[in-house]
Amino acid sequence: MFQVYACIAHEHDLRLVLVAGVICFLAALTSFAAFGQARQDSPRRPFWLGLAGLVAGVGIWSTHFVAMLAYRPSLPMGYDVPITLLSVVVAIVLCACGWWAALSRGRAAPPLAGAIIGAGIATMHYIGMAAVIVSGRIFWDSGLATASVAIGIGFAAAATALQARRPQAGSWLPALLLTVGICGMHFTAMAAASVLPDPRIEVPPSAIDQGTLATIVTAAALLLLAIGFGLVLFERSLARSQLEEAQQRAALAEEVLRGAAERETLHHSLQQHAAISSAALDNMAQGLSMYDAEDRLIIHNRRYVEIYDMPEELREPGTPISIILQHIFGSNQLPTDEAGNRVALREVELANGRTIEIQIQQLPGGGWVATHEDVTEKRAASRHIAYLAAHDVLTGLPNRATFGERLKQEAAQAKRGRGFALLTIDLDRFKEVNDTLGHPIGDEILKAVSKRLTDLVRDEDLVTRLGGDEFAILQSGIGVAADAAALANRAIEALAEPFEFEGHTVAIGASVGISLAPGDGLDADELLKMSDLALYRAKSDSRGTFRFFEEGMDSRLRERRTIENDLRAAIREGQFVVHYQPLLDLKQGRIGCFEALVRWNHPERGLVQPNDFISIAEESGLIIPIGEWVLRQACRDAATWPGDVGVAVNLSAAQFKRGDLVAMTTSALSAAGLAPARLELEITESVLLHDEAWVRTVLEKLTALGIRIAMDDFGTGYSSLSYLRSFPFAKIKIDSSFVADLVGTTDSLAIVQATIQLSRKLGMTTTAEGVETEEQLRILTEEGCAEVQGYHVSRPIPADGVAGLLELYGCSETPLRKAG
Ligand code: C2E
Ligand code: MG
Ligand code: MG
């Protein structure tokens, strides 16, 4: 070591040693760099390997050469040029081989490669030393020589191994190691050599002096290194820029690919979207057409084509709206409002009768969309619904609701002096006809009545059916009450005309009530109520007439309500009593029978007569319990009378409607212990009008029991004579109105005569009601009337008076004496 140090310190020019070291380091660095290129750039690998070898070889040689120039033995020195050149070539080849070996795989490759390079270094050195011509003999210290070789190989191997282990760390440290190896090898080898001067050996004079040579070699070596390094750097930057370019290109490609993929998905979803939209469009229930800002068609759907039967050429995108409008409406203008704006919603009637609702919606871009809906059925349905809501289904007349509306309007106008009349019309015998002939005929009658009433009135009047058999007329714009009276009369006349249906001739009549506006008031509901009250009065006074509303009608109605309530209480509390009026048998001169006539012993009003409550009892149905009570009471009373004296009980129609009349009657008879033959039941025509067949069955059952049936109030009804044949009457009671007119008028006498003769022929008894005078009695006796009843014989008397009356008549030879 000392020898080496001493060799460097004493035998070398230290400045050149430093230069040699720098050259060596730069060469090592460049060689590593070139090797690095060789590893990366496989197509040009031989070039880079060659360069690495060249740089290493030349670098080592330059180092050696400059270091040799720094060597200052005291002897003159020269070089053998061919051997020197050989040493360079050997160095280059071995280094190249070393670098080539470094490319092999395996862990041993890098140190082995370094070893080859190290061997190259040593070989170069010793061949180089062989080229040295010095005037002396060189002796070698074999130990140092071996050490020099080992140093060169060891450091070189370490350098390549380090470089291979940490390629990322850069080449500085491996290059330094290699430099240390080269220099260490060189100076150790120099230390191993010692020159023994021998003047016999001649050194040829060199052409160039040592300093210049050193400069030239150094410059050449540096130039070569610079070129090599430059090449590597250039290649690296080229590679970097290529890499960057490649990366950019890759990024671009990626972007393009991604873009393409996105476009693909977008396109796909757009396609899907379009397919969905188009399917949705075509399956819309509404027609749709869309136009651009210049009013040219953009798209449309199938329904649009169907609605307007749009020809092919008008469906083309770009078709101007004017041509389309021409096809649809025969006009080329879009309808606008007063302000000149397009009408957003409208309904059009097409030539084919369809109604289309068109709705226009402006689009943000200036275009617009029109939807087209065929609303023909919808409109027809709503019209029908509106019609149903406003009309009476059966008759087609405006219904109560419509009438109410109109009435309110008229009432409002009446405030300004335009008077009107409200006529309510009730059919007189409709109920009976409906029950007898059935509902289909009843419905036909109601329709016919509607027609007759509608024909009577002017266009501005309104006829309605308020319900059931009740109608009303709103007679508008009338001046005087007489106008309303005239219309009422015309209505009554029109409805009195018989109706003909399926071979039935049906005669009904009508009663009319009238209220006047503004005379009676202006409230629609009030006017209707007043008209109704007037109607009620008309019906109860005499059917087939009209009445105007008058003050007080209201209170009469209220009174009826009170009576109805009182009647319920009367039934609970047993406030009824039966009075009896005798029927005098003219042939035998004795009382054959008493008619039971009910009275109401009212706690406040006193004794109330049947005419004041029977009709109310009949309407409210209360007649059923009352009638039953009277029958049972009459049977009980009659059971106390002599066995040849009968009792007559009046029946109402309502009692027939209840199915248990026969059972109730037998029960009353047996409860009282009265023989059926002693009971007479009086019915009026109104009973017969109901269900003829049913009534006949009931009457036949009663007759079969031995009960006699009498027809009451004969002659006042409607078709009395025809009933005489079809029902099993035992007695006919001629109505008191004929008896009252008997004296002086021939008509009544004729009717009485005919009735007596007819009933005699049919095997019936005749009773004359309401006989009040001797004269009446005389005529009736002359005509052969069998029985009389009336005040002339006796007023109706309480039950406890019957015995006295019987005694008075029953035993007397002159029976025709007026009872007290
Ligand atoms: P009606 O069955 O025809 O009874 C005869 C009516 O004529 C009785 O009136 C009687 O008082 C009255 N009368 C009898 N003789 C004369 C006379 O000479 N001159 C006059 N002006 N009238 C006479 P009343 O009792 O007021 O009964 C009226 C009607 O009430 C009866 O007429 C009958 O239809 C009905 N009625 C009475 N009681 C009952 C009853 O218990 N049930 C039913 N359903 N109706 C009854
Ligand atoms: Mg009677
Ligand atoms: Mg009578």
PDB file of C-alpha atoms and ligand atoms in Angstrom, residues 595 597 650 682 712 733 769, ligand 2:
ATOM      1  CA  GLU A 595    -176.014   2.822   9.991  1.00  0.00           C
ATOM      2  CA  LEU A 597    -171.553   6.762  11.801  1.00  0.00           C
ATOM      3  CA  ASN A 650    -168.942   2.160   6.219  1.00  0.00           C
ATOM      4  CA  GLU A 682    -171.192   0.052   2.798  1.00  0.00           C
ATOM      5  CA  ASP A 712    -173.135   3.858  -0.875  1.00  0.00           C
ATOM      6  CA  LYS A 733    -178.070   3.654  -1.496  1.00  0.00           C
ATOM      7  CA  GLU A 769    -180.354   8.713   1.681  1.00  0.00           C
TER       8      GLU A 769
HETATM    9 MG    MG B   2    -172.765   5.263   4.507  1.00  0.00          MG
END
